[in-house]
CSV table of C-alpha atoms in Angstrom, one decimal:
chain,number,residue,atom,x,y,z
A,1,MET,CA,104.7,108.1,56.4
A,2,SER,CA,106.8,108.5,59.3
A,3,SER,CA,110.5,108.3,59.2
A,4,LEU,CA,111.2,107.5,62.8
A,5,SER,CA,113.8,104.6,62.7
A,6,LEU,CA,115.1,102.6,65.6
A,7,THR,CA,118.7,101.9,65.3
A,8,THR,CA,120.2,101.0,68.6
A,9,PRO,CA,121.0,97.2,69.2
A,10,LEU,CA,118.5,95.3,71.3
A,11,ALA,CA,119.4,94.8,74.9
A,12,LEU,CA,116.1,94.6,76.5
A,13,PHE,CA,114.9,93.9,79.9
A,14,GLY,CA,118.3,92.7,81.4
A,15,MET,CA,118.8,90.2,78.6
A,16,PRO,CA,122.2,90.7,76.9
A,17,ALA,CA,122.5,90.7,73.1
A,18,LYS,CA,124.2,87.7,71.7
A,19,GLY,CA,127.9,87.9,72.4
A,20,ALA,CA,127.7,91.0,74.5
A,21,PRO,CA,130.6,91.3,76.8
A,22,VAL,CA,130.5,90.4,80.3
A,23,ALA,CA,133.6,91.4,82.2
A,24,ARG,CA,134.1,90.9,86.0
A,25,THR,CA,136.8,92.5,88.0
A,26,ASN,CA,136.9,92.1,91.7
A,27,ASN,CA,133.1,91.7,92.2
A,28,VAL,CA,132.4,94.5,89.7
A,29,ILE,CA,130.2,93.5,86.8
A,30,VAL,CA,130.7,95.5,83.7
A,31,GLY,CA,128.7,95.4,80.5
A,32,ALA,CA,125.7,93.1,80.1
A,33,THR,CA,123.9,91.6,83.0
A,34,THR,CA,124.6,88.0,84.0
A,35,THR,CA,123.0,85.0,82.2
A,36,ASN,CA,123.1,82.7,85.2
A,37,THR,CA,119.4,82.0,85.6
A,38,ALA,CA,119.7,78.6,87.1
A,39,VAL,CA,118.6,79.6,90.6
A,40,PRO,CA,115.3,81.4,90.9
A,41,ASP,CA,115.2,84.9,92.4
A,42,PHE,CA,113.1,83.7,95.1
A,43,GLU,CA,115.8,81.2,96.3
A,44,LEU,CA,118.3,83.7,96.1
A,45,THR,CA,116.4,86.2,98.2
A,46,GLN,CA,115.9,83.6,100.8
A,47,ALA,CA,119.7,83.0,100.8
A,48,ALA,CA,120.5,86.6,100.8
A,49,ALA,CA,118.2,87.3,103.7
A,50,ASN,CA,120.2,84.7,105.8
A,51,GLY,CA,123.4,86.8,105.0
A,52,ASP,CA,124.6,85.0,101.8
A,53,MET,CA,126.2,88.0,100.1
A,54,ALA,CA,127.1,85.9,97.0
A,55,ALA,CA,123.4,85.4,96.5
A,56,PHE,CA,122.7,88.9,97.0
A,57,GLU,CA,125.5,89.8,94.4
A,58,THR,CA,123.8,87.4,91.9
A,59,LEU,CA,120.5,89.3,92.5
A,60,TYR,CA,122.3,92.6,91.9
A,61,GLU,CA,123.9,91.1,88.6
A,62,ARG,CA,120.6,90.2,87.3
A,63,HIS,CA,118.7,93.4,88.0
A,64,TYR,CA,121.1,96.4,88.6
A,65,ARG,CA,120.9,97.7,85.1
A,66,ARG,CA,117.1,97.7,85.0
A,67,VAL,CA,116.9,99.5,88.3
A,68,TYR,CA,119.4,102.0,87.3
A,69,SER,CA,117.7,102.6,83.8
A,70,LEU,CA,114.5,103.2,85.6
A,71,CYS,CA,116.1,105.6,88.1
A,72,LEU,CA,118.0,107.3,85.3
A,73,ARG,CA,114.9,107.7,83.1
A,74,MET,CA,112.7,109.0,85.8
A,75,LEU,CA,115.2,111.3,87.2
A,76,ALA,CA,117.2,112.4,84.2
A,77,ASN,CA,120.4,112.8,86.2
A,78,PRO,CA,123.0,110.1,86.3
A,79,THR,CA,124.5,110.9,89.7
A,80,GLU,CA,121.2,111.0,91.5
A,81,ALA,CA,120.2,107.7,89.5
A,82,GLU,CA,123.4,105.9,90.9
A,83,ASP,CA,122.7,107.2,94.5
A,84,LEU,CA,119.1,106.0,94.2
A,85,THR,CA,120.1,102.8,92.7
A,86,GLN,CA,122.5,102.3,95.7
A,87,GLU,CA,119.7,103.2,98.1
A,88,VAL,CA,117.3,100.8,96.3
A,89,PHE,CA,119.7,97.8,96.7
A,90,VAL,CA,120.4,98.7,100.4
A,91,GLN,CA,116.6,98.8,101.0
A,92,LEU,CA,116.2,95.6,99.2
A,93,PHE,CA,118.8,93.9,101.4
A,94,ARG,CA,117.0,95.3,104.5
A,95,LYS,CA,113.5,94.2,103.2
A,96,LEU,CA,114.6,90.7,101.7
A,97,GLY,CA,113.2,88.9,104.7
A,98,SER,CA,109.7,90.3,104.1
A,99,PHE,CA,109.6,89.0,100.5
A,100,ARG,CA,107.3,86.0,100.5
A,101,GLY,CA,107.4,85.2,96.8
A,102,GLU,CA,103.7,86.0,96.4
A,103,SER,CA,104.5,88.3,93.5
A,104,GLN,CA,107.3,88.1,90.9
A,105,PHE,CA,110.5,89.4,92.4
A,106,THR,CA,111.0,91.8,89.5
A,107,THR,CA,107.5,93.3,90.1
A,108,TRP,CA,108.4,93.7,93.7
A,109,LEU,CA,111.8,95.2,93.0
A,110,HIS,CA,110.4,97.7,90.4
A,111,ARG,CA,107.8,98.8,92.8
A,112,LEU,CA,110.4,99.3,95.4
A,113,THR,CA,112.5,101.3,92.9
A,114,VAL,CA,109.5,103.5,91.8
A,115,ASN,CA,108.5,104.1,95.5
A,116,GLN,CA,112.1,105.3,96.1
A,117,VAL,CA,112.2,107.6,93.1
A,118,LEU,CA,108.8,109.1,94.1
A,119,MET,CA,110.1,109.5,97.7
A,120,HIS,CA,113.2,111.4,96.3
A,121,PHE,CA,110.9,113.6,94.2
A,122,ARG,CA,109.0,114.4,97.5
A,123,LYS,CA,112.1,115.1,99.4
A,124,LYS,CA,113.3,117.5,96.8
A,125,GLY,CA,110.0,119.1,96.5
A,126,VAL,CA,109.5,118.2,92.9
A,127,LYS,CA,105.9,118.9,91.7
A,128,LEU,CA,104.5,116.4,89.5
A,129,GLU,CA,102.4,118.4,87.1
A,130,LYS,CA,98.5,118.0,87.7
A,131,THR,CA,96.2,118.3,84.8
A,132,THR,CA,92.4,117.9,84.5
A,133,GLU,CA,91.2,114.6,83.1
A,134,GLU,CA,90.3,116.3,79.8
A,135,GLY,CA,93.8,117.8,79.7
A,136,ASP,CA,94.6,121.0,78.1
A,137,GLU,CA,94.7,121.1,74.4
A,138,LEU,CA,98.1,120.8,72.9
A,139,ASN,CA,98.0,123.9,70.6
A,140,GLU,CA,101.7,124.8,71.2
A,141,ILE,CA,102.9,121.3,70.2
A,142,VAL,CA,100.6,120.1,67.6
A,143,GLN,CA,100.4,121.8,64.2
A,144,VAL,CA,97.5,120.0,62.8
A,145,GLY,CA,96.4,120.6,59.3
A,146,THR,CA,99.7,121.9,58.2
A,147,ASP,CA,100.0,119.4,55.6
A,148,ARG,CA,103.5,118.3,56.8
A,149,PRO,CA,102.9,114.6,57.0
A,150,ASN,CA,106.9,113.8,57.0
A,151,SER,CA,107.6,116.2,59.9
A,152,MET,CA,109.2,113.6,62.1
A,153,PRO,CA,112.9,113.4,61.9
A,154,VAL,CA,115.0,110.3,61.8
A,155,VAL,CA,115.7,109.4,65.4
A,156,ASP,CA,117.2,106.6,67.2
A,157,ARG,CA,116.4,105.4,70.8
A,158,ILE,CA,119.4,107.5,72.2
A,159,ALA,CA,117.7,110.6,70.8
A,160,LEU,CA,114.3,109.4,72.4
A,161,ASP,CA,116.2,108.8,75.6
A,162,ASP,CA,117.5,112.4,75.5
A,163,ALA,CA,114.0,113.8,74.7
A,164,ILE,CA,112.6,112.0,77.7
A,165,ALA,CA,115.2,113.6,79.9
A,166,GLN,CA,113.8,117.0,78.8
A,167,LEU,CA,110.2,116.4,79.7
A,168,PRO,CA,108.9,117.9,83.0
A,169,PRO,CA,109.1,115.4,85.9
A,170,GLY,CA,105.3,114.7,86.0
A,171,TYR,CA,105.2,113.9,82.2
A,172,ARG,CA,108.4,112.0,82.4
A,173,SER,CA,107.2,109.7,85.4
A,174,VAL,CA,104.0,108.8,83.6
A,175,PHE,CA,105.7,108.1,80.2
A,176,VAL,CA,108.4,106.0,81.8
A,177,LEU,CA,106.1,104.1,83.9
A,178,HIS,CA,103.6,103.4,81.1
A,179,ASP,CA,105.5,103.4,77.9
A,180,VAL,CA,108.8,102.2,79.1
A,181,GLU,CA,107.9,100.0,82.1
A,182,GLY,CA,104.5,98.8,81.0
A,183,TYR,CA,102.6,99.9,84.1
A,184,GLU,CA,98.7,100.3,83.7
A,185,HIS,CA,97.1,103.6,84.3
A,186,GLU,CA,95.4,102.2,87.5
A,187,GLU,CA,98.8,101.4,88.9
A,188,ILE,CA,100.2,104.6,87.9
A,189,GLY,CA,97.3,106.5,89.5
A,190,LYS,CA,98.0,104.6,92.8
A,191,LEU,CA,101.7,105.2,92.8
A,192,LEU,CA,101.4,108.9,91.9
A,193,GLY,CA,98.3,109.6,93.8
A,194,CYS,CA,96.3,110.9,90.8
A,195,SER,CA,93.3,109.6,88.9
A,196,VAL,CA,93.3,107.3,85.9
A,197,GLY,CA,92.2,110.3,83.8
A,198,THR,CA,95.1,112.5,85.0
A,199,SER,CA,97.4,109.7,84.2
A,200,LYS,CA,96.1,109.2,80.6
A,201,SER,CA,96.1,112.9,80.0
A,202,GLN,CA,99.8,113.3,81.3
A,203,LEU,CA,100.8,110.4,79.1
A,204,HIS,CA,99.3,112.0,76.0
A,205,LYS,CA,100.9,115.2,76.7
A,206,ALA,CA,104.2,113.5,77.2
A,207,ARG,CA,104.0,111.7,73.9
A,208,MET,CA,103.2,114.9,72.1
A,209,LYS,CA,105.9,116.8,73.7
A,210,LEU,CA,108.3,114.2,72.8
A,211,ARG,CA,107.2,114.4,69.3
A,212,GLY,CA,107.6,118.0,69.4
A,213,LEU,CA,111.2,117.7,70.9
A,214,LEU,CA,112.2,115.1,68.3
A,215,THR,CA,110.8,117.2,65.6
A,216,LYS,CA,112.8,120.4,66.9
A,217,LYS,CA,116.0,118.3,66.8
A,218,SER,CA,115.8,117.7,63.1
S,1,MET,CA,85.3,115.1,63.2
S,2,GLU,CA,87.7,118.0,64.1
S,3,CYS,CA,91.4,117.3,63.8
S,4,ARG,CA,91.9,118.7,67.4
S,5,VAL,CA,89.5,116.2,68.8
S,6,VAL,CA,91.3,113.4,67.0
S,7,ILE,CA,94.6,114.4,68.1
S,8,ASN,CA,93.5,114.7,71.7
S,9,SER,CA,92.1,111.2,71.5
S,10,LEU,CA,95.1,109.6,69.7
S,11,SER,CA,96.8,108.1,72.8
S,12,ASP,CA,93.6,106.5,73.9
S,13,TYR,CA,93.1,105.4,70.2
S,14,LEU,CA,96.6,103.8,70.1
S,15,ASP,CA,96.3,102.2,73.8
S,16,GLY,CA,92.8,100.7,72.7
S,17,SER,CA,90.9,102.3,75.4
S,18,LEU,CA,88.3,104.0,73.3
S,19,ALA,CA,84.7,102.9,72.8
S,20,ALA,CA,84.0,101.0,69.5
S,21,GLN,CA,82.0,104.0,68.0
S,22,GLU,CA,84.7,106.6,68.8
S,23,PHE,CA,87.4,104.3,67.5
S,24,GLN,CA,85.8,103.9,64.2
S,25,SER,CA,85.1,107.7,63.8
S,26,ILE,CA,88.7,108.4,64.6
S,27,GLU,CA,89.9,105.7,62.1
S,28,ALA,CA,87.7,107.0,59.4
S,29,HIS,CA,89.2,110.5,60.0
S,30,LEU,CA,92.7,109.2,59.9
S,31,THR,CA,92.3,107.7,56.5
S,32,GLN,CA,91.1,111.0,55.0
S,33,CYS,CA,93.6,113.3,56.9
S,34,PRO,CA,97.2,112.9,56.2
S,35,PRO,CA,98.6,115.4,58.9
S,36,CYS,CA,96.5,113.7,61.6
S,37,ASN,CA,97.7,110.2,60.3
S,38,ALA,CA,101.3,111.4,60.5
S,39,VAL,CA,100.9,112.3,64.1
S,40,ARG,CA,99.4,108.9,64.7
S,41,VAL,CA,102.4,107.2,63.0
S,42,ASP,CA,104.9,109.3,64.9
S,43,LEU,CA,103.3,108.5,68.4
S,44,THR,CA,103.1,104.7,67.2
S,45,GLN,CA,106.9,104.9,66.6
S,46,ILE,CA,107.6,106.7,69.9
S,47,THR,CA,105.7,104.1,71.9
S,48,LEU,CA,107.3,101.2,70.0
S,49,ALA,CA,110.8,102.8,70.6
S,50,ALA,CA,110.1,103.4,74.2
S,51,LYS,CA,109.5,99.6,74.7
S,52,GLU,CA,112.9,98.9,73.2
S,53,LEU,CA,115.0,101.5,74.9
S,54,PRO,CA,118.4,100.1,75.8
S,55,LEU,CA,119.4,99.4,79.4
S,56,ARG,CA,121.8,101.9,80.7
S,57,THR,CA,124.9,100.8,82.9
S,58,PRO,CA,126.0,102.6,86.1
S,59,SER,CA,129.7,103.1,87.0
S,60,ARG,CA,131.7,100.1,88.1
S,61,ALA,CA,132.0,101.5,91.7
S,62,LEU,CA,128.4,101.2,92.5
S,63,TRP,CA,128.5,97.5,93.7
S,64,ILE,CA,131.5,98.2,95.9
S,65,ARG,CA,129.5,101.2,97.5
S,66,ILE,CA,126.5,99.0,98.0
S,67,GLN,CA,128.5,96.3,99.5
S,68,ASN,CA,130.3,98.7,102.0
S,69,GLU,CA,127.1,100.3,103.1
S,70,ILE,CA,125.6,96.7,103.8
S,71,GLU,CA,128.8,95.8,105.5
S,72,ILE,CA,128.7,98.8,107.9
S,73,GLU,CA,125.0,98.0,108.6
S,74,THR,CA,125.5,94.2,109.4
S,75,ALA,CA,128.6,95.1,111.5
S,76,VAL,CA,126.2,96.4,114.0
S,77,PRO,CA,123.9,93.7,115.3
S,78,GLY,CA,120.3,94.2,114.6
S,79,LYS,CA,120.9,96.9,112.2
S,80,VAL,CA,120.1,94.9,109.1
S,81,GLU,CA,116.4,95.7,109.7
S,82,GLU,CA,115.0,98.8,108.2
S,83,LYS,CA,116.5,102.0,109.6
S,84,LYS,CA,114.3,103.7,112.0
S,85,VAL,CA,114.2,107.4,110.9
S,86,SER,CA,113.8,109.8,113.8
S,87,TRP,CA,110.5,111.8,113.9
S,88,TRP,CA,112.6,114.9,113.6
S,89,LYS,CA,114.3,113.8,110.5
S,90,ARG,CA,110.9,112.8,109.0
S,91,VAL,CA,109.4,116.1,109.9
S,92,SER,CA,112.3,118.1,108.7
S,93,GLU,CA,112.5,116.2,105.3
S,94,ARG,CA,108.8,116.6,104.6
S,95,ASN,CA,107.5,119.3,102.5
S,96,PHE,CA,104.7,121.1,104.0
S,97,THR,CA,102.3,123.3,102.0
S,98,PHE,CA,99.7,125.4,103.6
S,99,THR,CA,96.8,127.2,102.1
S,100,LEU,CA,96.1,130.9,103.0
S,101,PRO,CA,93.2,130.2,105.5
S,102,GLN,CA,95.3,127.6,107.4
S,103,LEU,CA,98.2,130.2,107.7
S,104,ALA,CA,95.8,132.8,108.8
S,105,GLY,CA,94.1,130.4,111.4
S,106,ALA,CA,97.7,129.4,112.7
S,107,SER,CA,98.7,133.1,113.1
S,108,MET,CA,95.5,134.0,114.9
S,109,LEU,CA,96.2,131.0,117.2
S,110,ALA,CA,99.6,132.0,117.9
S,111,PHE,CA,98.7,135.6,118.7
S,112,SER,CA,95.9,134.5,121.0
S,113,LEU,CA,98.3,132.4,122.9
S,114,MET,CA,100.8,135.3,123.1
S,115,VAL,CA,98.1,137.6,124.6
S,116,PHE,CA,96.9,135.0,127.0
S,117,GLY,CA,100.4,134.4,128.2
S,118,MET,CA,101.1,138.0,128.7
S,119,TYR,CA,97.8,138.6,130.4
S,120,HIS,CA,98.5,135.8,133.0
S,121,ALA,CA,102.2,136.9,133.5
S,122,LEU,CA,100.9,140.5,134.4
S,123,HIS,CA,98.1,139.5,136.5
S,124,ARG,CA,99.8,136.7,138.5
S,125,ASP,CA,98.8,136.3,142.2
S,126,PRO,CA,101.9,137.1,144.2
S,127,GLN,CA,101.2,134.3,146.8
S,128,VAL,CA,101.1,131.6,144.0
S,129,ALA,CA,104.3,133.0,142.5
S,130,SER,CA,106.1,132.7,145.8
S,131,GLN,CA,104.7,129.2,146.2
S,132,ALA,CA,105.9,128.2,142.8
S,133,SER,CA,109.4,129.6,143.5
S,134,SER,CA,109.5,127.7,146.6
S,135,ASP,CA,109.0,124.5,144.8
S,136,THR,CA,112.6,124.8,143.5
S,137,ALA,CA,115.5,123.2,145.4
S,138,ASN,CA,116.5,126.5,146.9
S,139,PRO,CA,117.3,126.1,150.6
S,140,ILE,CA,114.5,127.5,152.9
S,141,LEU,CA,115.5,126.0,156.3
S,142,PRO,CA,118.8,126.7,158.3
S,143,MET,CA,120.3,123.2,157.9
S,144,GLU,CA,118.9,122.5,154.6
S,145,LYS,CA,121.8,124.0,152.7
S,146,ASP,CA,124.4,121.8,154.4
S,147,LEU,CA,122.2,118.6,153.9
S,148,GLN,CA,121.7,119.4,150.2
S,149,PHE,CA,125.5,119.8,149.7
S,150,LYS,CA,126.3,116.5,151.4
S,151,ILE,CA,123.6,114.7,149.4
S,152,GLN,CA,125.0,116.3,146.2
S,153,GLN,CA,128.5,115.1,147.0
S,154,LYS,CA,127.2,111.6,147.8
S,155,ALA,CA,125.2,111.4,144.6
S,156,SER,CA,128.2,112.4,142.4
S,157,GLN,CA,130.3,109.6,144.2
S,158,LEU,CA,127.5,106.9,143.7
S,159,ASN,CA,127.0,107.9,140.0
S,160,THR,CA,130.4,106.7,139.2
S,161,ARG,CA,130.1,103.6,141.1
S,162,ARG,CA,126.5,102.6,140.2
S,163,VAL,CA,127.7,101.5,136.7
S,164,SER,CA,129.3,98.4,138.3
S,165,TRP,CA,126.2,97.5,140.4
S,166,ASN,CA,124.0,94.6,139.7
S,167,PRO,CA,121.0,95.9,137.6
S,168,GLU,CA,118.6,94.7,140.4
S,169,ILE,CA,120.4,96.6,143.1
S,170,ARG,CA,120.5,99.6,140.8
S,171,THR,CA,116.6,99.3,140.4
S,172,VAL,CA,116.2,99.0,144.2
S,173,TYR,CA,118.3,102.0,144.9
S,174,ASP,CA,116.5,104.1,142.1
S,175,ASN,CA,113.1,103.2,143.5
S,176,HIS,CA,114.0,104.2,147.0
S,177,LEU,CA,115.5,107.5,145.9
S,178,GLN,CA,112.5,108.3,143.8
S,179,ARG,CA,110.1,107.6,146.9
S,180,ILE,CA,112.2,109.8,149.2
S,181,ASP,CA,112.4,112.6,146.6
S,182,ASN,CA,108.6,112.6,145.9
S,183,SER,CA,108.0,112.8,149.7
S,184,LEU,CA,110.5,115.5,150.1
S,185,SER,CA,108.8,117.6,147.3
S,186,HIS,CA,105.4,117.1,148.8
S,187,VAL,CA,106.4,117.9,152.4
S,188,ARG,CA,108.4,120.9,151.3
S,189,GLN,CA,105.4,122.2,149.6
S,190,SER,CA,103.2,121.7,152.5
S,191,TRP,CA,105.8,123.4,154.8
S,192,VAL,CA,105.9,126.5,152.4
S,193,THR,CA,102.1,127.0,152.6
S,194,THR,CA,101.5,126.0,156.3
S,195,ARG,CA,104.9,126.8,158.0
S,196,ASP,CA,104.0,124.0,160.4
S,197,THR,CA,106.9,122.8,162.6
S,198,ASP,CA,105.9,119.1,162.1
S,199,GLN,CA,106.2,119.5,158.4
S,200,GLN,CA,109.7,121.2,159.0
S,201,LYS,CA,110.8,118.3,161.2
S,202,LEU,CA,109.6,115.7,158.6
S,203,LEU,CA,111.5,117.5,156.0
S,204,MET,CA,114.7,117.3,157.8
S,205,ASP,CA,114.0,113.6,158.6
S,206,LEU,CA,113.6,113.0,154.9
S,207,TYR,CA,116.9,114.6,154.0
S,208,ASN,CA,118.5,112.5,156.5
S,209,GLU,CA,116.8,109.4,155.3
S,210,LYS,CA,118.1,110.2,151.7
S,211,LEU,CA,121.6,110.7,153.1
S,212,ARG,CA,121.4,107.4,155.0
S,213,LEU,CA,120.2,105.5,151.9
S,214,MET,CA,123.0,106.8,149.9
S,215,GLU,CA,125.5,105.9,152.7
S,216,ASP,CA,124.2,102.3,152.8
S,217,PHE,CA,124.5,102.0,149.1
S,218,GLU,CA,127.9,103.4,149.2
S,219,ARG,CA,129.0,100.6,151.6
S,220,LEU,CA,127.4,98.1,149.4
S,221,GLY,CA,129.6,99.0,146.5
S,222,LYS,CA,132.8,98.8,148.5
């Protein structure tokens, strides 16, 4: 039996929890994202592409937390994550005219975000770990056969977030893209320039490393 | 089935990407092996928790920063489109990695070029060297220095005025000047090699023509 429990209130995918505070002060949005979903994203992109800043602000309100969370989890650095979120939205404003609505706006925006993060890694010279498709055996992490079935500590999602931040950049990228953002290995392979096998191998290593980190915390 | 093999396949097992036979073998092992099953449960919890991670909120100032940057961009007409990054910036920001054979090849090429350059510098034909130096604008005729000085003066006067000219006039002037300069360079080179008096006369005529052209356009601007 595992004892991992999830205790953080749900605030998933830009949807605020019931009664979550939304405070606005002079064009600044604080707390949960806006619930105004009357106008589709595509219409807002068209209006914003024609210079309508109010439409662009609505797009920002809808997606800024998702973009920031993705940047933060991939970079594990709040300052860099904010800078990159800013860069993503400025890029978005520049590229709005090229969005034709063939794909979902969120998909398009997330791809833009991931590309910005990967470009940032390249600029900084961050090496994403490369492993063989078979992957190395995880001797240092897994203690199989030790007969300690209840080794996992009680962790919440904040602890998991902290553990993700401790992963090496390559493992972290694959884990965030696959397990947090829901990308398929084929897509990850294309984005990171690696094979599907490498992506799978890195994901498994990331999960095992997380388990090790969460176990150590107890 | 060995525990290590099972552990290494657990992520594929959880993501449902195993073949049916392998899936069943692992499942059979997990029912009999509590430590491996504990790892499976933990990984399941991690993947479930990852899907429910809370969204994080950046600082309040972020929107203001974005707005300011966009405002600065839109204030300059035509700057809304994607920024064009200079080739130098692109090259300087790129991380190059070279293998040892590549570096060795590059060093050999650089060394060969250096040796080639040194050899040519040492074995240069004196006549060719004098010809090359004569191609510069150094005066070589008695009146040439005075003419060059006058032309230089006129050119500096015209340069301040040409800003106010009609673009078409400016183009006509530049084209004429270019043609005379090309002829000057050609004739000067011929004179250096032949020392022909006709070439010398032609050279002086060209200088005077250049001067006249400048004077004409100077009057036009007044």
